[in-house]
Coordinates of C-alpha atoms in Angstrom, one line a residue:
X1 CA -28.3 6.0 10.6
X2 CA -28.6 6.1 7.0
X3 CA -31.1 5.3 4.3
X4 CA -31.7 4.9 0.7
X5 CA -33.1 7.7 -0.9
X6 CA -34.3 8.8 -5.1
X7 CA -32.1 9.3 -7.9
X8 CA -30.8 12.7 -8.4
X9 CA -29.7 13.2 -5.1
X10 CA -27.2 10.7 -3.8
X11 CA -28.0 7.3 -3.2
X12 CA -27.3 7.1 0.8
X13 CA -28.2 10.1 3.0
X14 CA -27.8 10.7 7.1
X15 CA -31.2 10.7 8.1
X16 CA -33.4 14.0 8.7
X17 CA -32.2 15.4 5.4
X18 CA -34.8 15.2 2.3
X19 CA -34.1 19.0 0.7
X20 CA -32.6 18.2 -2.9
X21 CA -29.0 19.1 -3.8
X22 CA -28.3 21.8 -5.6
X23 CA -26.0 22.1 -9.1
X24 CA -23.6 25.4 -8.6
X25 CA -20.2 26.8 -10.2
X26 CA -17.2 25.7 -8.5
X27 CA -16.7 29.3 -8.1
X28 CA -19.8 29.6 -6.3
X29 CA -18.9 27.3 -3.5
X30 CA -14.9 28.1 -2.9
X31 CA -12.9 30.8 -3.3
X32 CA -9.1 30.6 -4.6
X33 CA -7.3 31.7 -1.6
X34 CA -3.5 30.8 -2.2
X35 CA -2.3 30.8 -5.7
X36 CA 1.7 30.3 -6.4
X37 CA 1.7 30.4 -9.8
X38 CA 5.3 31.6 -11.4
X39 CA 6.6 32.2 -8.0
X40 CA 10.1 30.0 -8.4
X41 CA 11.4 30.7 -4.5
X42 CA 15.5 30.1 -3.8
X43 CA 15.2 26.6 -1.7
X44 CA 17.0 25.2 1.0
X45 CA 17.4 21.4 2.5
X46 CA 16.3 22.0 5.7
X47 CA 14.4 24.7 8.2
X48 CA 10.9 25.0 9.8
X49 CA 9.6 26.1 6.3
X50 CA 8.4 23.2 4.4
X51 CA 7.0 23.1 0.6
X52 CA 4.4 21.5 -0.3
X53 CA 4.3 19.6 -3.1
X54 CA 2.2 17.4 -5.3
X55 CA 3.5 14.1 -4.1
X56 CA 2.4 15.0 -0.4
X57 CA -1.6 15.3 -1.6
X58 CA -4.0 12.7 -1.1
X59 CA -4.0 11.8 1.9
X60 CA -6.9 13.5 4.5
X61 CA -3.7 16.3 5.8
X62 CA -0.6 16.9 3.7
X63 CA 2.1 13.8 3.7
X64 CA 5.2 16.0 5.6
X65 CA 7.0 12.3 4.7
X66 CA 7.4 13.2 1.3
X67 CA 8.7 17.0 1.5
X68 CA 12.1 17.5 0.2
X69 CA 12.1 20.9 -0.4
X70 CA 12.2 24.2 2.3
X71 CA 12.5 27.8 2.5
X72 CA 13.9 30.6 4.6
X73 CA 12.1 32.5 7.5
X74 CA 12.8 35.6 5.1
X75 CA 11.3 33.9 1.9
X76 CA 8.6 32.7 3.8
X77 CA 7.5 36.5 4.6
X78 CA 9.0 38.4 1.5
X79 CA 8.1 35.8 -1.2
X80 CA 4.3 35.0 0.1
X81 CA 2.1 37.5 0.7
X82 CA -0.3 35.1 1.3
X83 CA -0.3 32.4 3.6
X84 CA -2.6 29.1 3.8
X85 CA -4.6 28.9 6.8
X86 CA -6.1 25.5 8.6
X87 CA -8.5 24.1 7.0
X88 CA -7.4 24.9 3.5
X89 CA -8.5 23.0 1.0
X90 CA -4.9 22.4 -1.2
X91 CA -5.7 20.9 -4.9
X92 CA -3.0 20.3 -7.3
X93 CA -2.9 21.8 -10.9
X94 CA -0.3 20.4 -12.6
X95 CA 1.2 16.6 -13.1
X96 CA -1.4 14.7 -11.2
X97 CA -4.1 16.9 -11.1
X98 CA -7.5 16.9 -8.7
X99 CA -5.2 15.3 -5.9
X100 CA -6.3 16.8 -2.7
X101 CA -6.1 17.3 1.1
X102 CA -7.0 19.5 4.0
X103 CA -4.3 21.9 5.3
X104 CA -3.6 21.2 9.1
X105 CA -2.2 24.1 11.5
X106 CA 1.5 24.1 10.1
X107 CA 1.4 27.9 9.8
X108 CA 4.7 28.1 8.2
X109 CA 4.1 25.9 5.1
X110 CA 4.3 26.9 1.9
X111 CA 2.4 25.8 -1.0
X112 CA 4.4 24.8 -4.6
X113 CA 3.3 26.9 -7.8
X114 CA 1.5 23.7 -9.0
X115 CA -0.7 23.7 -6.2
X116 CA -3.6 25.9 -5.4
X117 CA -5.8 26.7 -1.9
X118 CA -9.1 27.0 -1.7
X119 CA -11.6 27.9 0.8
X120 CA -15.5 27.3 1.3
X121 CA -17.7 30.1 0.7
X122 CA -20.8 30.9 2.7
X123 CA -20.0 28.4 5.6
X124 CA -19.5 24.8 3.3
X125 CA -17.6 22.7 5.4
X126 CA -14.1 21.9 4.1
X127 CA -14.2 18.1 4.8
X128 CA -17.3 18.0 2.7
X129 CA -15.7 19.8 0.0
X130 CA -13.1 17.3 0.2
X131 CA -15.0 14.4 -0.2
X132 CA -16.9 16.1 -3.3
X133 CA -13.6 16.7 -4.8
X134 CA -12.5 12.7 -4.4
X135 CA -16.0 11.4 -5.7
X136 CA -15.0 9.0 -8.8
X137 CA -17.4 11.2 -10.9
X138 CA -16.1 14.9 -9.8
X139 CA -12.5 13.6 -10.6
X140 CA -13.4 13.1 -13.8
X141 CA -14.8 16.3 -14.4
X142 CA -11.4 17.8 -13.7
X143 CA -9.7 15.2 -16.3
X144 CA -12.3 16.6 -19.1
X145 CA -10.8 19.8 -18.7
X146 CA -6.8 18.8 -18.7
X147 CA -4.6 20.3 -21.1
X148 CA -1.2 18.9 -22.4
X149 CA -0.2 14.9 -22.4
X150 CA 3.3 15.0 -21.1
X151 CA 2.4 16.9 -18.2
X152 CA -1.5 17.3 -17.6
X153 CA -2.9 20.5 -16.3
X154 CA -6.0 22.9 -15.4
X155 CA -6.6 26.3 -15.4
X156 CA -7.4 27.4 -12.6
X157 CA -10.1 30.1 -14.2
X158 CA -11.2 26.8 -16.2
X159 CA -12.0 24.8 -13.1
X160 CA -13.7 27.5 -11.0
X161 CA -16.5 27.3 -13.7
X162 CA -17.1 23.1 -13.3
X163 CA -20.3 22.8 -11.9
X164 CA -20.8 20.3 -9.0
X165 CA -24.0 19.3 -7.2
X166 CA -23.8 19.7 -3.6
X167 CA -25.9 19.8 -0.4
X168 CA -26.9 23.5 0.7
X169 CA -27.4 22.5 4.5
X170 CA -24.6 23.2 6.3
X171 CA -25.8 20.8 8.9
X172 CA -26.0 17.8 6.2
X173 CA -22.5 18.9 4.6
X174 CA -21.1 18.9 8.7
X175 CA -22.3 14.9 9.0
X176 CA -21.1 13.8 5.5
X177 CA -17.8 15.7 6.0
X178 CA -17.4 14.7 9.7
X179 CA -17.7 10.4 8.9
X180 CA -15.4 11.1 5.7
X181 CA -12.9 12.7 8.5
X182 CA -13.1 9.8 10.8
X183 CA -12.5 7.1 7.7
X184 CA -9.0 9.2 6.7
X185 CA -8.7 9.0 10.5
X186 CA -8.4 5.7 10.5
X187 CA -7.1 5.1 7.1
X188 CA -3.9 7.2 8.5
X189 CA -4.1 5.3 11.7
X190 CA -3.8 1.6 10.3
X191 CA -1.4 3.3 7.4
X192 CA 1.1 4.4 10.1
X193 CA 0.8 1.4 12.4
X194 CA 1.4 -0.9 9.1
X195 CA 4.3 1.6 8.1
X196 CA 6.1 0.9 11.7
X197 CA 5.8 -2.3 11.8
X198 CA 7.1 -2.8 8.4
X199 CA 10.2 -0.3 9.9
X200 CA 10.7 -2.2 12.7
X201 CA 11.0 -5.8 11.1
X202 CA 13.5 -4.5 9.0
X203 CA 15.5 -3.1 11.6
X204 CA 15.0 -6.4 13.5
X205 CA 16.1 -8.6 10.5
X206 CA 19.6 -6.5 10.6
X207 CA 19.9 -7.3 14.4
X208 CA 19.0 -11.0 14.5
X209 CA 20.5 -12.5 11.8
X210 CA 24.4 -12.6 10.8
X211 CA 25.7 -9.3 8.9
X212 CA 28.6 -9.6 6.4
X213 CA 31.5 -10.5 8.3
X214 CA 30.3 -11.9 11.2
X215 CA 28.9 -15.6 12.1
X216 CA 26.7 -14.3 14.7
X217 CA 23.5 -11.8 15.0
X218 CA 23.9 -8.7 16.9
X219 CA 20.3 -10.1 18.9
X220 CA 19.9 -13.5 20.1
X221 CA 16.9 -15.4 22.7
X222 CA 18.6 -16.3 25.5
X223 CA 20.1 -19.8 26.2
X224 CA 21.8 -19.8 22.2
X225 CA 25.2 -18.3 22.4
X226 CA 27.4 -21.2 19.9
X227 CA 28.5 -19.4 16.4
X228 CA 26.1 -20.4 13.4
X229 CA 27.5 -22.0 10.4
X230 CA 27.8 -20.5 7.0
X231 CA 26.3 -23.1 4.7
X232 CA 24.2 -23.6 1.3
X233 CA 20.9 -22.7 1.5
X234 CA 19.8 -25.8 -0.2
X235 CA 21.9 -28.4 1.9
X236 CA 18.9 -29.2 4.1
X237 CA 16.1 -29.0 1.4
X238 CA 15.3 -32.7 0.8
X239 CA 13.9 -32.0 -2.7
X240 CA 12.5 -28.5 -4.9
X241 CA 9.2 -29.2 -6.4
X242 CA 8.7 -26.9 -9.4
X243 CA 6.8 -28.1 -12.8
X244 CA 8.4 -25.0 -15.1
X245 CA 6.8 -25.4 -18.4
X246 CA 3.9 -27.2 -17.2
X247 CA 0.4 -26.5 -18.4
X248 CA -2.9 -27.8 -18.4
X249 CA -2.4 -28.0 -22.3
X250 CA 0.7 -30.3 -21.6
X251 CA -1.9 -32.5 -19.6
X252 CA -4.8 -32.4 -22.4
X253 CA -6.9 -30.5 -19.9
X254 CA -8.1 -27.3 -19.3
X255 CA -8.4 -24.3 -16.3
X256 CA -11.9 -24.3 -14.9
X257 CA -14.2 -21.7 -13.4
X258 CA -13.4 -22.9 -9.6
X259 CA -12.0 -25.2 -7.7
X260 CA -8.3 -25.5 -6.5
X261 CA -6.2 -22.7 -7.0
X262 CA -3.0 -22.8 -9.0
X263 CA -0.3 -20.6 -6.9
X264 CA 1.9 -18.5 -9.8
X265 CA 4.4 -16.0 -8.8
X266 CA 1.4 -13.2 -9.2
X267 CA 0.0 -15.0 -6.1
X268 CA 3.1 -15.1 -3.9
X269 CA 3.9 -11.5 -2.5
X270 CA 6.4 -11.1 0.3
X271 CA 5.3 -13.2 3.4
X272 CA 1.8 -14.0 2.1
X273 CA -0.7 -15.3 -0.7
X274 CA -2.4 -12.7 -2.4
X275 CA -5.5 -14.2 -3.1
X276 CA -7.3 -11.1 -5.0
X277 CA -4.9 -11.5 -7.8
X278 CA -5.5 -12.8 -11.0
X279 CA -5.9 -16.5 -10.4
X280 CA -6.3 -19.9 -12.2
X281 CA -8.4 -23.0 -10.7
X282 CA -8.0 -26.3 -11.6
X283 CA -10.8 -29.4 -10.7
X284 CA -10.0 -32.6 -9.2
X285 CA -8.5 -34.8 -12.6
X286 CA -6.2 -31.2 -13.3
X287 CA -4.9 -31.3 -9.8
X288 CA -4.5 -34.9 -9.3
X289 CA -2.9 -35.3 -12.6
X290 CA -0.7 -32.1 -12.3
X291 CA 0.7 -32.6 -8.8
X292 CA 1.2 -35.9 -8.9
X293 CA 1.0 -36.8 -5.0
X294 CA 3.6 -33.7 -4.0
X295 CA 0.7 -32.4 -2.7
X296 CA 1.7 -28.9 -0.4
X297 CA 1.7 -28.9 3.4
X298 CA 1.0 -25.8 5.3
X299 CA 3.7 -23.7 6.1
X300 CA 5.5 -25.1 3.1
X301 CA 7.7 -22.0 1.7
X302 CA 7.3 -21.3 -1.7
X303 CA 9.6 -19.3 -3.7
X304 CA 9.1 -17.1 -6.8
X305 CA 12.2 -17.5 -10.1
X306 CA 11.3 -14.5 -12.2
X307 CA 8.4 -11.8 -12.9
X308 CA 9.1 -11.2 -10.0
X309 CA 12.3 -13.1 -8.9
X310 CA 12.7 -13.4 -5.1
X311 CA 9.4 -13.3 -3.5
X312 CA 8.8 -15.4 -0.2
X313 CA 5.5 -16.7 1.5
X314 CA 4.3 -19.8 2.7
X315 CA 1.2 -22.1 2.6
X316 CA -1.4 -20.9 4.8
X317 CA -3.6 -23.6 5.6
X318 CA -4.5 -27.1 5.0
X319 CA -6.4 -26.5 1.5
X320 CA -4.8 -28.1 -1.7
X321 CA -2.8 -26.1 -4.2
X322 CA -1.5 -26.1 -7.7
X323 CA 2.2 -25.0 -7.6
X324 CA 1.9 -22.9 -11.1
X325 CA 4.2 -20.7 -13.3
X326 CA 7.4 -19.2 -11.8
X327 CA 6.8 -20.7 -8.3
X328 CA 8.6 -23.4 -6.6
X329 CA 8.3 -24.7 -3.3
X330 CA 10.6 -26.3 -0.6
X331 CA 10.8 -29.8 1.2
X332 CA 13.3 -29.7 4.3
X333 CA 14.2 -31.5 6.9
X334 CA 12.0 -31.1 9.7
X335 CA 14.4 -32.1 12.5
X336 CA 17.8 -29.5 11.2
X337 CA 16.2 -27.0 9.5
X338 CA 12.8 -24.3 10.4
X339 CA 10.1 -23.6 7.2
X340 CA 9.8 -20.6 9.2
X341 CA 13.4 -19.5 10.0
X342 CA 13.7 -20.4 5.8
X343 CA 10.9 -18.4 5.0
X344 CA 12.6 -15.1 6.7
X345 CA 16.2 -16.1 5.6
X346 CA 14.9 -16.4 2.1
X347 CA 13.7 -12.7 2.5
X348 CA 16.4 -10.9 4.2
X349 CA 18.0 -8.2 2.2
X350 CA 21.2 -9.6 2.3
X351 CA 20.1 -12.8 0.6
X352 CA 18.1 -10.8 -1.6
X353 CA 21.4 -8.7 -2.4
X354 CA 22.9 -12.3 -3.6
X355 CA 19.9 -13.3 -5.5
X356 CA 20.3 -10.4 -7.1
X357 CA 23.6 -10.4 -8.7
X358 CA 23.3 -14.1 -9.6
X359 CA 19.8 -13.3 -11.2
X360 CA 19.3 -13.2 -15.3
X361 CA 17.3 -11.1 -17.6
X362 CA 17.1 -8.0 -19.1
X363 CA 13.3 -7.0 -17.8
X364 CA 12.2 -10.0 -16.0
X365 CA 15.3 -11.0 -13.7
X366 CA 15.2 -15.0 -12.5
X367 CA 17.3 -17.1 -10.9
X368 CA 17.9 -20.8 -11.7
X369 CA 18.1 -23.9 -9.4
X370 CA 22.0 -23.9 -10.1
X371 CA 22.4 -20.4 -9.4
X372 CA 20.2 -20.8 -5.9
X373 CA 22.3 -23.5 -5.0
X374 CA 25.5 -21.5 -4.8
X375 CA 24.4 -18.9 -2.4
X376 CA 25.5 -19.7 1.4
X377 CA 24.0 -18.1 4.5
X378 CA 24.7 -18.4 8.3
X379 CA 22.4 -20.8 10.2
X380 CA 21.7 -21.7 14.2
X381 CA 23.0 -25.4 14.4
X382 CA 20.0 -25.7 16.8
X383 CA 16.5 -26.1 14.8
X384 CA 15.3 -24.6 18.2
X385 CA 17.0 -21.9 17.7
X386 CA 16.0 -21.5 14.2
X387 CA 12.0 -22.0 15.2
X388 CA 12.2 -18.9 18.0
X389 CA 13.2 -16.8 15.3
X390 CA 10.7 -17.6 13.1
X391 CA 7.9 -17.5 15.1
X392 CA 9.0 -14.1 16.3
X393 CA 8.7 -13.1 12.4
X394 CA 5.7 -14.9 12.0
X395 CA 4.1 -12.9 14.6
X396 CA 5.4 -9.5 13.2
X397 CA 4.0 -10.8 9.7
X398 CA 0.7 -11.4 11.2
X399 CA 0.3 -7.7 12.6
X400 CA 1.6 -6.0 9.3
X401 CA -0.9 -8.3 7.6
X402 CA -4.2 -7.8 9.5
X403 CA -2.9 -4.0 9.2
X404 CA -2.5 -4.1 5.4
X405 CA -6.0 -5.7 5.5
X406 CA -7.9 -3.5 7.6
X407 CA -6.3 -0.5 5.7
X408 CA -7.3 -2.0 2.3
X409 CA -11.1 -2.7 3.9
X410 CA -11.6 0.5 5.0
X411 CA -10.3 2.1 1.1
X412 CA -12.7 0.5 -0.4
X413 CA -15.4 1.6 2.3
X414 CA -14.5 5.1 1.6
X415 CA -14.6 4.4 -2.4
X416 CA -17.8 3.0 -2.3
X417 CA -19.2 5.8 0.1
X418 CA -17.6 8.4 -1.9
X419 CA -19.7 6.8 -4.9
X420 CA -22.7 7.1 -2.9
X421 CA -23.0 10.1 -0.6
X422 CA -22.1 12.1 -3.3
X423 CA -23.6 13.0 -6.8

């Protein structure tokens, strides 16, 4: 579909187009369409006027999540003279500046005085303009011309004379702008799925487990109907393993290039191991002589004390780790109490709310072992019970993940094309 093509010209073309790309005057490809500069309008919490502000730019249509702000049928006609139409190409001026996205068929929006609309000239097609706008390089060109430190911002006039280099076949800018549609498409898509599910596990955690004041969840599997028990959350951990202060220095040994990977509290994110951030690796003496035969067990949940305190996941697989900085992990007993029904306990906001006011620290809150140990929580008296629940958690887990990693897949596909389609 596509193919490498010279320098000059971007890197990856659709094939069928060869004609070189031409450098032109911002001004010479858009018009300014919609400008609300010093227009102030009297605002209102709620009608079937929204206005658009910064914060609901950069995604592919305006984010009608993040509006706070309304006006009047009667503003909406006296105050604005004119009106952005579909297809509207809405870049902010002021604060974060260069943010865009493509206005949908709301007719009655509004656009904020730190926002401007533009539209093609001569037939360029709006998603294409779009995608120029979000290039890496192109964003930069609107940086060069900022003003002020506090509070960044372009002229307008300023901006319409940046010059960018763009395709002059409408057909060519109609392919690019069409794929760079379908990836914000989909982008949205997996956001919105991911966004749900996260919702919905929430709500879910409120329904099946114990609120304050009662000793049994609002949602139970059938066949468990006894009360739970309010106990300590450490009464059926048979031991904590956590080597705080322990470093390869301590040992006379050294981190190494590869091999296994030390688990720090950077690692552990809530429900899973982030394994793209900054890691350590230790080889087979550092491992050996720093775990000391506690070696970690899959679905062993691990537990972060500070920077940040309160973070849950567990192991995912059979590999060896090195339980590092900040990070402690959990040895129950298997036959009264669930890694998995642990794991979500250990997450749910109102244990978080208790972890919370025992923590310590001004910037970096932590919690100690003595503190953790004081905190009580309501728990099925059958493991069985205990397991349901957690594998119905696991499972929602699973989804928000391989939505969080699709989502972050297809980003960086669109960076990267953005780098290349582009010049």
């Amino acid at each position: 579909m596509m193919n490498l093509i010279q320098e000059k010209n971007p890197k990856i073309r659709f094939r069928g187009f060869k004609d070189k790309w031409e450098k032109k005057s911002l001004e010479k490809i858009i018009y300014k369409a919609v400008d609300n500069r010093g227009k102030t309008p009297p605002i209102v919490q709620k009608s079937s006027y929204p206005l658009i502000e910064v914060a609901s730019l950069g995604k592919g249509y305006p984010d009608y999540s993040k509006v706070t702000k309304y006006v009047t049928q009667e503003t909406f006609s006296s105050w604005f003279r004119d009106h952005i139409k579909n297809d509207d190409i809405l870049f902010s001026t002021v604060g974060n500046t260069g943010l865009v996205c493509l206005m949908d068929s709301n007719k009655n929006a509004v656009i904020a005085q730190n926002i401007v609309a533009f539209r093609g000239l001569n037939g360029n097609h709006s998603w294409f303009l779009i995608g120029m706008f979000q290039s890496q390089r192109n964003c930069r060109k609107v940086r060069e011309i900022e003003m002020g430190a506090v509070q960044p911002s372009v002229k307008v006039s300023q901006l319409l004379t940046v010059k960018y280099t763009i395709s002059t076949n409408i057909s060519e800018q109609t392919k690019i702008g069409n794929y760079f549609q379908h990836l914000d498409r989909m982008i949205d898509l997996h956001q919105n799925k991911h966004n749900k599910l996260v919702t919905l596990k929430k709500a879910m955690l409120q329904k099946m487990l114990p609120q304050e004041g009662a000793d049994t969840p609002e949602i139970r599997f059938k066949g468990f109907s006894r009360p739970w028990k309010e106990k300590k959350i450490l009464d059926d951990i048979v031991r904590i393993i956590d080597f705080r202060g322990r470093t390869p220095k301590k040992l006379g040994l050294d981190w190494s290039s590869s091999g296994y990977l030390a688990l720090s509290a950077l690692n552990v994110k809530n429900g899973h191991i982030d394994f793209s951030s900054t890691a350590n690796f230790g080889n087979e003496t550092l491992y050996n002589k720093w775990m000391k035969g506690s070696d970690l067990h899959k679905n062993q949940v691990l537990f972060t004390t500070e920077a940040p305190m309160g973070n849950v996941a567990q192991i995912p697989d059979d590999q060896k780790y090195i339980l590092s900085q900040r990070t402690i992990a959990f040895e129950v007993s298997h036959n009264i109490l669930s890694e998995d029904f642990l794991a979500i306990l250990l997450r749910s906001p109102i244990i978080f709310q208790k972890l919370t006011s025992l923590s310590s620290g001004g910037t970096a809150q932590g919690v100690s072992q003595k503190s953790l140990s004081t905190v009580t929580a309501f728990f099925p008296d059958k493991v069985t019970e205990q397991q349901k629940i957690g594998t119905y958690f696991r499972k929602f887990d699973d989804l928000i993940t391989q939505h969080a990693t699709q989502l972050k897949k297809l980003k960086h596909i669109k960076s990267a094309c953005l780098d290349k389609m582009f010049v």
